[in-house]
Short mmCIF file of C-alpha atoms and ligand atoms in Angstrom, two decimals:
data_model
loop_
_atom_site.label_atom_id
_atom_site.label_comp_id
_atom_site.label_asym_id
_atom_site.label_seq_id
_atom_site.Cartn_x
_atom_site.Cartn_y
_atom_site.Cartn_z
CA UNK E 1 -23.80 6.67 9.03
CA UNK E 2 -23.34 10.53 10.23
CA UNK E 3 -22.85 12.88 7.37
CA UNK E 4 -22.45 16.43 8.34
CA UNK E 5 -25.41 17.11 5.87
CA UNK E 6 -27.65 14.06 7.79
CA UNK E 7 -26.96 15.91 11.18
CA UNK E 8 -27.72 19.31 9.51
CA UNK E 9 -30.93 18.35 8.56
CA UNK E 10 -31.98 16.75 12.23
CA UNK E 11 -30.71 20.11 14.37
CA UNK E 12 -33.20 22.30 11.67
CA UNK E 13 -36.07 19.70 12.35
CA UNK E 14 -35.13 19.95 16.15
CA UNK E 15 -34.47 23.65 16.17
CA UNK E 16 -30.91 22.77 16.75
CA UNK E 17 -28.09 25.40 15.75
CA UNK E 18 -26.45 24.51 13.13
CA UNK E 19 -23.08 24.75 14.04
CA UNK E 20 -23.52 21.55 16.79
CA UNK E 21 -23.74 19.43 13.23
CA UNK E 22 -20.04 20.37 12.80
CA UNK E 23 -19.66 19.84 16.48
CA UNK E 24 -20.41 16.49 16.59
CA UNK E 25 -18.29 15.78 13.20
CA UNK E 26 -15.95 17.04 14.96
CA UNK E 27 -16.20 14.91 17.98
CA UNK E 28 -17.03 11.46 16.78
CA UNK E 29 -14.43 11.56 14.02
CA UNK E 30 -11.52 13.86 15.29
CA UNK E 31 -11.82 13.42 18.89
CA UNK E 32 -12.52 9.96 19.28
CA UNK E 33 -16.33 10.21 21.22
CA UNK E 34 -17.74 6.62 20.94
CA UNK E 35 -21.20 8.03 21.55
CA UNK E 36 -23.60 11.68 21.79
CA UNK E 37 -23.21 10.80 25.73
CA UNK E 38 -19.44 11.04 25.03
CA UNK E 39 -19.51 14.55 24.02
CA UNK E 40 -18.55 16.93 26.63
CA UNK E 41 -19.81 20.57 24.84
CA UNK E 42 -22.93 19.42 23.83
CA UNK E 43 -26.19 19.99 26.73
CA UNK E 44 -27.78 17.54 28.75
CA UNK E 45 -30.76 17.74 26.82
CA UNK E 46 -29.18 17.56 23.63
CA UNK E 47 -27.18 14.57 24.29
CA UNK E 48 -30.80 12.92 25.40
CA UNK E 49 -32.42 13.36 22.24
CA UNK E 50 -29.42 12.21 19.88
CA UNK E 51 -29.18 8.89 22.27
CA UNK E 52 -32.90 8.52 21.90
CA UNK E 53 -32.94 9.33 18.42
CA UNK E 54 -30.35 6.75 17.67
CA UNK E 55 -31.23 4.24 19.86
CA UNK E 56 -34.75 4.17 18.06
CA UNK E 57 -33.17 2.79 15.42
CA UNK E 58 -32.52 6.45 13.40
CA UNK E 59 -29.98 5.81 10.70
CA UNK E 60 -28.81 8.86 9.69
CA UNK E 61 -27.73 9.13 13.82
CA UNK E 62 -25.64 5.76 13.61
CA UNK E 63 -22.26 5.79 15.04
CA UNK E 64 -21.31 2.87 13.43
CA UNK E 65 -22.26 -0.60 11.77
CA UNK E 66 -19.61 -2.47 13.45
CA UNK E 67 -20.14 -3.51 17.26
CA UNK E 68 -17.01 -4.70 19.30
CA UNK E 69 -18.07 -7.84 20.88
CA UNK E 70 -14.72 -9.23 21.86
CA UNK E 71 -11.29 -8.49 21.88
CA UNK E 72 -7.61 -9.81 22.19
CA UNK E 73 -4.22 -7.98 23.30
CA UNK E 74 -1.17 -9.38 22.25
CA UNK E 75 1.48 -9.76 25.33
CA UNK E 76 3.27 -6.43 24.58
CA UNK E 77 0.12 -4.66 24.01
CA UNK E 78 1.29 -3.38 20.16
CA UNK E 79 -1.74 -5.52 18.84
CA UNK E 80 -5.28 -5.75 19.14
CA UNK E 81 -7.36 -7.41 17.46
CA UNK E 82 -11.38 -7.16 17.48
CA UNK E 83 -14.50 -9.23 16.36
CA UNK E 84 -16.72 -7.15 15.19
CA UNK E 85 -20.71 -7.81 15.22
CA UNK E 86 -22.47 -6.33 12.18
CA UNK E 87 -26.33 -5.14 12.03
CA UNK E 88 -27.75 -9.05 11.07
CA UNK E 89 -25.59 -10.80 13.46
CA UNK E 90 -22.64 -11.82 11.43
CA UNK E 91 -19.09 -11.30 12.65
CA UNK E 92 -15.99 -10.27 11.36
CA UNK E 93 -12.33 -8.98 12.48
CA UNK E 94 -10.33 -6.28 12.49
CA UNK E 95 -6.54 -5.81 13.97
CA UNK E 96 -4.56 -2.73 15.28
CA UNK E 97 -0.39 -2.74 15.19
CA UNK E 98 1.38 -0.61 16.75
CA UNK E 99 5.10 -0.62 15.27
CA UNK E 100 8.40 0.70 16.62
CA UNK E 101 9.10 2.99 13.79
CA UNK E 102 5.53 4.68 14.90
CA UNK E 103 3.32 3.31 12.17
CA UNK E 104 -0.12 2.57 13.33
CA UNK E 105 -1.49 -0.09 10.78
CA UNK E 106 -5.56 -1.19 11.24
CA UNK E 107 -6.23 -4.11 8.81
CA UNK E 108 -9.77 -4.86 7.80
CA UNK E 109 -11.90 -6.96 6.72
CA UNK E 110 -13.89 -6.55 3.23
CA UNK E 111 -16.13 -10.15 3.56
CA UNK E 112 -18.18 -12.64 5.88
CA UNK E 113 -15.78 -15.40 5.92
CA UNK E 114 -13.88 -16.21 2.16
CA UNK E 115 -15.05 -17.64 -0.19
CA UNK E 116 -11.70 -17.54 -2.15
CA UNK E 117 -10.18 -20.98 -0.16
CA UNK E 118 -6.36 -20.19 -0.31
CA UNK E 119 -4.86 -23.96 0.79
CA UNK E 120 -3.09 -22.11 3.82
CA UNK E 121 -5.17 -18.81 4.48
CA UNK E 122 -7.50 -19.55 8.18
CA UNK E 123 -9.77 -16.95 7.06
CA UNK E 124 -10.58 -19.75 3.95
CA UNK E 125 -12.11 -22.32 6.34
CA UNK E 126 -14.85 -19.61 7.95
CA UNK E 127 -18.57 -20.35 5.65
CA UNK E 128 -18.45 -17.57 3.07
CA UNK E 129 -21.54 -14.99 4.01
CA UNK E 130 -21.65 -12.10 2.23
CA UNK E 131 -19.99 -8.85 0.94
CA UNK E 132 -19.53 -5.92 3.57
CA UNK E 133 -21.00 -2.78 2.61
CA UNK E 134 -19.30 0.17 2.44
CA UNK E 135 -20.14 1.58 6.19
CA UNK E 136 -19.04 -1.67 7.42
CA UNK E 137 -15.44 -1.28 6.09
CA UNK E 138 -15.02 1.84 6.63
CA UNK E 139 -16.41 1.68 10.05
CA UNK E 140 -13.85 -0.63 11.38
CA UNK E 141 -11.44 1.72 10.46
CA UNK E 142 -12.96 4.83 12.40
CA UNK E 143 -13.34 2.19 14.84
CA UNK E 144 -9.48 1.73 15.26
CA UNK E 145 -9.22 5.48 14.61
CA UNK E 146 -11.42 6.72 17.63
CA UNK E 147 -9.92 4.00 19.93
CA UNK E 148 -6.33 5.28 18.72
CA UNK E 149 -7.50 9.00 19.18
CA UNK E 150 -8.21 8.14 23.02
CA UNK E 151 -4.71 7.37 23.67
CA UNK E 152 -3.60 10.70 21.99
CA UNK E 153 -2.17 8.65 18.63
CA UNK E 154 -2.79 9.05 15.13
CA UNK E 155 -3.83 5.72 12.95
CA UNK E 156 -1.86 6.47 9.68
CA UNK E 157 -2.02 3.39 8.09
CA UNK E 158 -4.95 0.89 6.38
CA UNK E 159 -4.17 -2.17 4.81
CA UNK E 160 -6.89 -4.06 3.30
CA UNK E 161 -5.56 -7.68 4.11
CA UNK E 162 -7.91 -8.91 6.98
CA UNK E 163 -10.79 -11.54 5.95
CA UNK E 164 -12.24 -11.57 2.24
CA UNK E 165 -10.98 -10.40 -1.30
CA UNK E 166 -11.87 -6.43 -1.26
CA UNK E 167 -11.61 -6.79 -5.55
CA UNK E 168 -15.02 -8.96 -5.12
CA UNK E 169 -16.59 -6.09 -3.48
CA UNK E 170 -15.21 -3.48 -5.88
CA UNK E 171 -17.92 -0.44 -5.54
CA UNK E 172 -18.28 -0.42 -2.06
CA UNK E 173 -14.69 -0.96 -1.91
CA UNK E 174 -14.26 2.27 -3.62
CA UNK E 175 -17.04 3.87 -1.83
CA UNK E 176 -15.43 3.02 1.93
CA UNK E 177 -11.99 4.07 0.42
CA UNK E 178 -13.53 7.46 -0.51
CA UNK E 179 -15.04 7.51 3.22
CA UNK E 180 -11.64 6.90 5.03
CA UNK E 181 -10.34 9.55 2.83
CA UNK E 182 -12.59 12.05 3.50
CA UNK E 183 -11.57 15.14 5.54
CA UNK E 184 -15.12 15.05 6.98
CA UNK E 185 -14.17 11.44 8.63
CA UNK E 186 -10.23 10.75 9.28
CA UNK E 187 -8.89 11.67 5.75
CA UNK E 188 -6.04 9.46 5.38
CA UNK E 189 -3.70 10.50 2.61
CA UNK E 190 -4.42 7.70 0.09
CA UNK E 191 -0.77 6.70 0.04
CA UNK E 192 -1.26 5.12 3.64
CA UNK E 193 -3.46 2.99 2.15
CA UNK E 194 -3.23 -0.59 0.87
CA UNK E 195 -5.66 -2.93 -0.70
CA UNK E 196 -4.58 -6.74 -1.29
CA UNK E 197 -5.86 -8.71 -3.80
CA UNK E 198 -5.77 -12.70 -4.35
CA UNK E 199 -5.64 -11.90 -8.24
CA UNK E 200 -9.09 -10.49 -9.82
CA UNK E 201 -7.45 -9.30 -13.26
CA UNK E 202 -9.71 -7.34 -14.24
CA UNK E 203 -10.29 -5.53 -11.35
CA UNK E 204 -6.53 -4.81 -10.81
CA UNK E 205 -7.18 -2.68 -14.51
CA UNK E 206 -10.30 -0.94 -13.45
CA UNK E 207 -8.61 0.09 -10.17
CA UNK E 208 -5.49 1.13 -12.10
CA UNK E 209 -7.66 3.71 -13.99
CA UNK E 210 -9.22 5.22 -10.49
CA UNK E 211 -8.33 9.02 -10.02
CA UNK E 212 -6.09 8.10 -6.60
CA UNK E 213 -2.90 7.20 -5.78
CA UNK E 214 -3.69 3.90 -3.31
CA UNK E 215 -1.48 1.51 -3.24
CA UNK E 216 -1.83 -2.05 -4.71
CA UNK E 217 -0.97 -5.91 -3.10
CA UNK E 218 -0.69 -9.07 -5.15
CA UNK E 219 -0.86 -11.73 -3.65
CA UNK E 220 1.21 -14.08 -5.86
CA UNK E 221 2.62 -16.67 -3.78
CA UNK E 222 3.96 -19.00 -6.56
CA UNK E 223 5.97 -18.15 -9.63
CA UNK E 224 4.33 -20.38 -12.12
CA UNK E 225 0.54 -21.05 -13.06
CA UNK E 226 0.75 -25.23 -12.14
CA UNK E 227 1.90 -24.31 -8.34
CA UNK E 228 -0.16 -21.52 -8.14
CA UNK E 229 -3.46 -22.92 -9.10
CA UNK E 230 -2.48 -25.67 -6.59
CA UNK E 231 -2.57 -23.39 -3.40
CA UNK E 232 -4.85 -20.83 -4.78
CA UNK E 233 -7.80 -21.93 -6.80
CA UNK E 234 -8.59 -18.42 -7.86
CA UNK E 235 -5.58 -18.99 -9.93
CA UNK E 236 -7.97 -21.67 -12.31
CA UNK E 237 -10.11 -18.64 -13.10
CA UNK E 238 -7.28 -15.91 -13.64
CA UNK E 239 -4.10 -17.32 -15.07
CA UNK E 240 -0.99 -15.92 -14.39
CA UNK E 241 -0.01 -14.80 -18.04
CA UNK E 242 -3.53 -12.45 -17.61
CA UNK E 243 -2.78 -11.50 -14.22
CA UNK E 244 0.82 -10.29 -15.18
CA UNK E 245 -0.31 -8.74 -18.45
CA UNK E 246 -3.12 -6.45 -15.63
CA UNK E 247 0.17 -5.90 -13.74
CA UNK E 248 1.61 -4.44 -16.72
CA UNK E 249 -0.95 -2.46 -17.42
CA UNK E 250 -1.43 -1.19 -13.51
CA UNK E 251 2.25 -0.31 -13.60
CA UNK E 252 2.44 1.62 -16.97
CA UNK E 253 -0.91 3.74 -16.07
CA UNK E 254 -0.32 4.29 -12.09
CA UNK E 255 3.73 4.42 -12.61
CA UNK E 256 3.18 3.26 -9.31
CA UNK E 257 5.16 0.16 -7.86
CA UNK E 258 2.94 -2.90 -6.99
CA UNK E 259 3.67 -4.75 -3.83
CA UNK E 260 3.99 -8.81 -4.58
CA UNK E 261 2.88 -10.36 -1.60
CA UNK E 262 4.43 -14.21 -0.77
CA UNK E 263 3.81 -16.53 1.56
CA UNK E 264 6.87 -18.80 2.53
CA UNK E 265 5.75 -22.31 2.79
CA UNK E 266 7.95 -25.06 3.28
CA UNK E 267 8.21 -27.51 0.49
CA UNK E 268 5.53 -25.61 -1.44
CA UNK E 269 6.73 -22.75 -3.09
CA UNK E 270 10.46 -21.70 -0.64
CA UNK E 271 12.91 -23.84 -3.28
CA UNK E 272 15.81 -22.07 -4.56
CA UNK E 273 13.61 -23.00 -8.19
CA UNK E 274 10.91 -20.77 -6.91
CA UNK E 275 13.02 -17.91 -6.04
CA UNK E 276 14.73 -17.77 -9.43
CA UNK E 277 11.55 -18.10 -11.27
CA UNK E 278 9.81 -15.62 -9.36
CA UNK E 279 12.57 -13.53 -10.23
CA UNK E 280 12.63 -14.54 -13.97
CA UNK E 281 8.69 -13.80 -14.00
CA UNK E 282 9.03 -9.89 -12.62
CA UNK E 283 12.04 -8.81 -13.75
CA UNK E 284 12.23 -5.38 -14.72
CA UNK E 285 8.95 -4.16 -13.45
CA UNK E 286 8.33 -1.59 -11.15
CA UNK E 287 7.88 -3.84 -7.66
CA UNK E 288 8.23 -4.94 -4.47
CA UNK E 289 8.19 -8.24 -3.28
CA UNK E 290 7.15 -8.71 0.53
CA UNK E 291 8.28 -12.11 1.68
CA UNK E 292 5.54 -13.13 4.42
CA UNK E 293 6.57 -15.64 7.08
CA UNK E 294 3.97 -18.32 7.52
CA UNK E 295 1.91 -17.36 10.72
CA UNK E 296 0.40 -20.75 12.05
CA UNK E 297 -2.99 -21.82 11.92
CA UNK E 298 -5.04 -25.18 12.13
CA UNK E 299 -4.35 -26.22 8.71
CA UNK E 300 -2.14 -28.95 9.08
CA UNK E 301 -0.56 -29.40 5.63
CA UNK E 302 1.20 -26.30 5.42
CA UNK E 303 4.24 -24.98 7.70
CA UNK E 304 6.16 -22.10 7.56
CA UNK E 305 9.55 -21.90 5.75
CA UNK E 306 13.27 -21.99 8.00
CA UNK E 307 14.02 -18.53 8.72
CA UNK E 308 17.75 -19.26 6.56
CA UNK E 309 15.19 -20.24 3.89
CA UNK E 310 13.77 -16.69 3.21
CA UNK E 311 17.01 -15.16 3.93
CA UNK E 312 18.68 -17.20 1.08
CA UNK E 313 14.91 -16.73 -1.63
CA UNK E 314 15.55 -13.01 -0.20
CA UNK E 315 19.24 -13.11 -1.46
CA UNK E 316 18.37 -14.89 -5.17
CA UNK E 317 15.43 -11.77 -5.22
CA UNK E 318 17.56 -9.42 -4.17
CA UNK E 319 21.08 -10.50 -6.29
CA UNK E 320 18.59 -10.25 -9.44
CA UNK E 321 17.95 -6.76 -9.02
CA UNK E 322 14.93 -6.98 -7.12
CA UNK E 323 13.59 -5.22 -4.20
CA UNK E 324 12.68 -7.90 -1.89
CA UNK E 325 11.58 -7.50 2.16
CA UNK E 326 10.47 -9.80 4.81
CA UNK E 327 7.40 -8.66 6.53
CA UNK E 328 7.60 -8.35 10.14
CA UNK E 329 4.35 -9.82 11.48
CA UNK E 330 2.74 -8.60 15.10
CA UNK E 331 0.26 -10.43 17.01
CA UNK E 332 0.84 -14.43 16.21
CA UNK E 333 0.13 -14.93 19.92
CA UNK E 334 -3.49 -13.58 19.44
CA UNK E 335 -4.18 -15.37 16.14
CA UNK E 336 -4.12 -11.73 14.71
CA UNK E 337 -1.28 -12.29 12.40
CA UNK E 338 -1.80 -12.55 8.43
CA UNK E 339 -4.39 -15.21 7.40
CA UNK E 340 -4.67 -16.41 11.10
CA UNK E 341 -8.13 -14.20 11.67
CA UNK E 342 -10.92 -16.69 12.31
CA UNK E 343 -13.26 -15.25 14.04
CA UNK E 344 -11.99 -16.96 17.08
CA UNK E 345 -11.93 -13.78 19.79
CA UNK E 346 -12.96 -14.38 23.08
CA UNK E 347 -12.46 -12.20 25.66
CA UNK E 348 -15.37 -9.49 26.05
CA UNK E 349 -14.24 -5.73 25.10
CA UNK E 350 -13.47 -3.67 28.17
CA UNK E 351 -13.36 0.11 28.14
CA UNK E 352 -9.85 -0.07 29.76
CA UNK E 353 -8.02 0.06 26.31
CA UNK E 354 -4.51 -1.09 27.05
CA UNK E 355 -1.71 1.54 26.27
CA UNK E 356 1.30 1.00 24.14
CA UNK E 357 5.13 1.26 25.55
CA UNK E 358 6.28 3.32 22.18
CA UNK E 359 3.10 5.79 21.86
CA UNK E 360 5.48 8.54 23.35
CA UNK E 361 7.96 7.99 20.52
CA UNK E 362 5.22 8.50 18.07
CA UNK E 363 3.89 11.88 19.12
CA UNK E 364 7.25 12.99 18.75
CA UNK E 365 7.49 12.36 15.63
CA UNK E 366 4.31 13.45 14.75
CA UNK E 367 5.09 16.70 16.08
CA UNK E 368 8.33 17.02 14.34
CA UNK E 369 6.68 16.18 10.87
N1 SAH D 1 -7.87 -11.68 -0.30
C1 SAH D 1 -6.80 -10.73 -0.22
C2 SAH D 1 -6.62 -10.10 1.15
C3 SAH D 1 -6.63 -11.00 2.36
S1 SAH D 1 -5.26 -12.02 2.73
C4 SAH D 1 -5.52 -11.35 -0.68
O1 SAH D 1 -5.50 -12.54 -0.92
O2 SAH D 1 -4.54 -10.62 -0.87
C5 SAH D 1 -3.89 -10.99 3.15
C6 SAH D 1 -2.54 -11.68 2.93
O3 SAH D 1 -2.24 -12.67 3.94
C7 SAH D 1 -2.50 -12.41 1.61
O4 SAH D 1 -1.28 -12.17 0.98
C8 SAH D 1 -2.61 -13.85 2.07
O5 SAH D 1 -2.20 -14.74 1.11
C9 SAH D 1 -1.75 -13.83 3.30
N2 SAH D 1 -1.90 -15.02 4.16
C10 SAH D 1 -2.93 -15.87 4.20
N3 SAH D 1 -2.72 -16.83 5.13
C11 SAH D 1 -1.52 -16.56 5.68
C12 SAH D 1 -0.77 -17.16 6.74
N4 SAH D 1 -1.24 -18.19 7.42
N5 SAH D 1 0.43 -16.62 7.06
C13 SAH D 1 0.88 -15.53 6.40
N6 SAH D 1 0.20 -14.91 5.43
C14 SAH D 1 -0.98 -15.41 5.06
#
């Protein structure tokens, strides 16, 4: 990965000023330059040597770990969504939404397929690989970052909710966290960031106690331990009375609200019973509860709840004093949608990156802020 140091250290070997190190920073991270070739101020010459260097395999001259091999664009162009090769071959995805309101959300992915098996997650029926590293994460989102730069708009959100369970990967989790939130890179405000967990207890403690203000996801998705372990078997190794207690705890040292995440699925967990439960079972605490439509996938067992369904499990939520949202979801008609990503993009990438109707709308905001 480029570190200003890294590039420091190869213009003194090349008798290089120093100040092109900042230069080039400056270009691959701020202004969006996908390569040394990209990067109008520097010489001919220069540009040569950095493409040889790299090309020869130099790592300390990598762009990235993450190679777009494919890519999808939703019919209104607000998402795209990307399959990613990494450096031994394997594949993974990451998606770009553009919202009305001007967010610009990239969600990545933190593992090689999932080993976690959620009954009605897509990303659960890929073969479990591996871990990412830290480059790799963090690379997908510099990824989205340049690609946004290029249009003139600003990514200012990360959510941690593509393929894998981040809390498995914990230090390079931290590590690409620290990356994305580096001035040197994009430095996202941690506040725009969100990691999502299935439910690794002990990991929601040790992340409560990190020195940064990022938010936090739980994926809960049933209000009691006997449904819960039915739909998510990670819930046989973490039961919900020590997963609430590591809520608890999250809450009371953050004093930071945690975002429930639930997936409405009809017959399973949408009843009237559920909604009342859930309420029963967070009452009080300092949360948010994100109702998440069902997106579609091949699994055939499990449908997506009647829209008047969430509206009335919103209702009981939100009648028992709790803050409860549905989450608007972009890019169903790519498979880019919440647990849809499957590795199934097609289409090669092309360099003509498709603009977005509302990007106007967002640069005047930007400019007002
Ligand atoms: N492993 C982490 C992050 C990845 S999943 C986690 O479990 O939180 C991101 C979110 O999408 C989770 O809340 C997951 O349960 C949800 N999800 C999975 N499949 C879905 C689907 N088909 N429709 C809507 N949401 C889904």
């Amino acid at each position: 990965m480029l570190t200003l140091e890294n590039l420091k250290t190869f213009c003194a070997a090349h008798d290089i000023p120093a100040f092109r190190a900042k230069q080039i920073m400056q270009a691959v991270f701020q202004e969006g330059a996908e390569s040394f070739s990209d990067i109008s101020t520097l010489s001919a010459p220069l540009k040569k040597l950095l493409e040889e260097k790299a090309g020869a395999g130099a790592p300390e001259l990598q762009i990235s770990t993450v190679k777009p091999t494919a890519q999808e664009v939703s019919s209104d162009n607000s998402t795209v969504k990307i399959l990613f090769e990494l450096p031994d071959g394997a594949t993974i995805e990451g998606v770009l939404m553009r919202f009305n309101d001007g967010r610009r959300t990239v969600c990545i992915s933190s593992e090689v397929g999932c080993p976690l098996k959620c009954k009605f997650c897509a990303s659960g029926t890929l073969r479990f690989k591996r871990s990412l590293t830290w480059e790799e994460m963090a690379d997908q989102v510099m990824y989205f970052s340049r690609y946004l730069k290029r249009q003139k708009e600003e990514l200012n959100h990360v959510v941690y909710m593509g393929i894998g369970e981040p809390f498995r990967n914990y230090t390079n989790l931290m590590k690409s966290l620290q990356t994305i939130m580096d001035p040197q890179y994009i430095g996202l405000g941690a506040r725009k960031i969100t990691v999502s967990t299935a439910g690794i207890a002990d990991k929601i403690k040790q992340f409560a106690d990190e020195p940064f203000q990022v938010n936090l996801a739980l994926s809960l998705h049933a209000p009691t331990q006997e449904l819960r372990e039915k739909i998510m078997p990670i819930a046989l190794r973490f039961k919900l009375p020590e997963l609430m207690e590591a809520v608890d705890y999250y809450i009371k040292t953050t004093k930071r609200r945690i975002s429930f995440e639930y997936v409405m699925l009809k017959g399973v967990n949408d009843s009237a019973e559920c909604a009342h439960q859930l309420a029963k079972l967070i009452k009080g605490m300092l949360c948010h509860v994100n109702l998440i439509p069902y997106n579609a996938t091949d699994i055939e067992e499990m449908k997506g709840s009647e829209k008047q369904t969430i509206r009335e499990f919103q209702d009981i939520l939100n009648e028992a004093g709790i803050p409860a949202t549905t989450r608007v979801s972009l890019g169903q008609d790519i498979a880019a949608a919440c647990g849809q990503l499957a590795n199934k993009a097609q289409k090669p990438v092309t360099s003509a990156i498709p603009s977005y109707k509302n990007a106007p709308l967002l640069k005047k905001k930007l400019l007002k802020k």
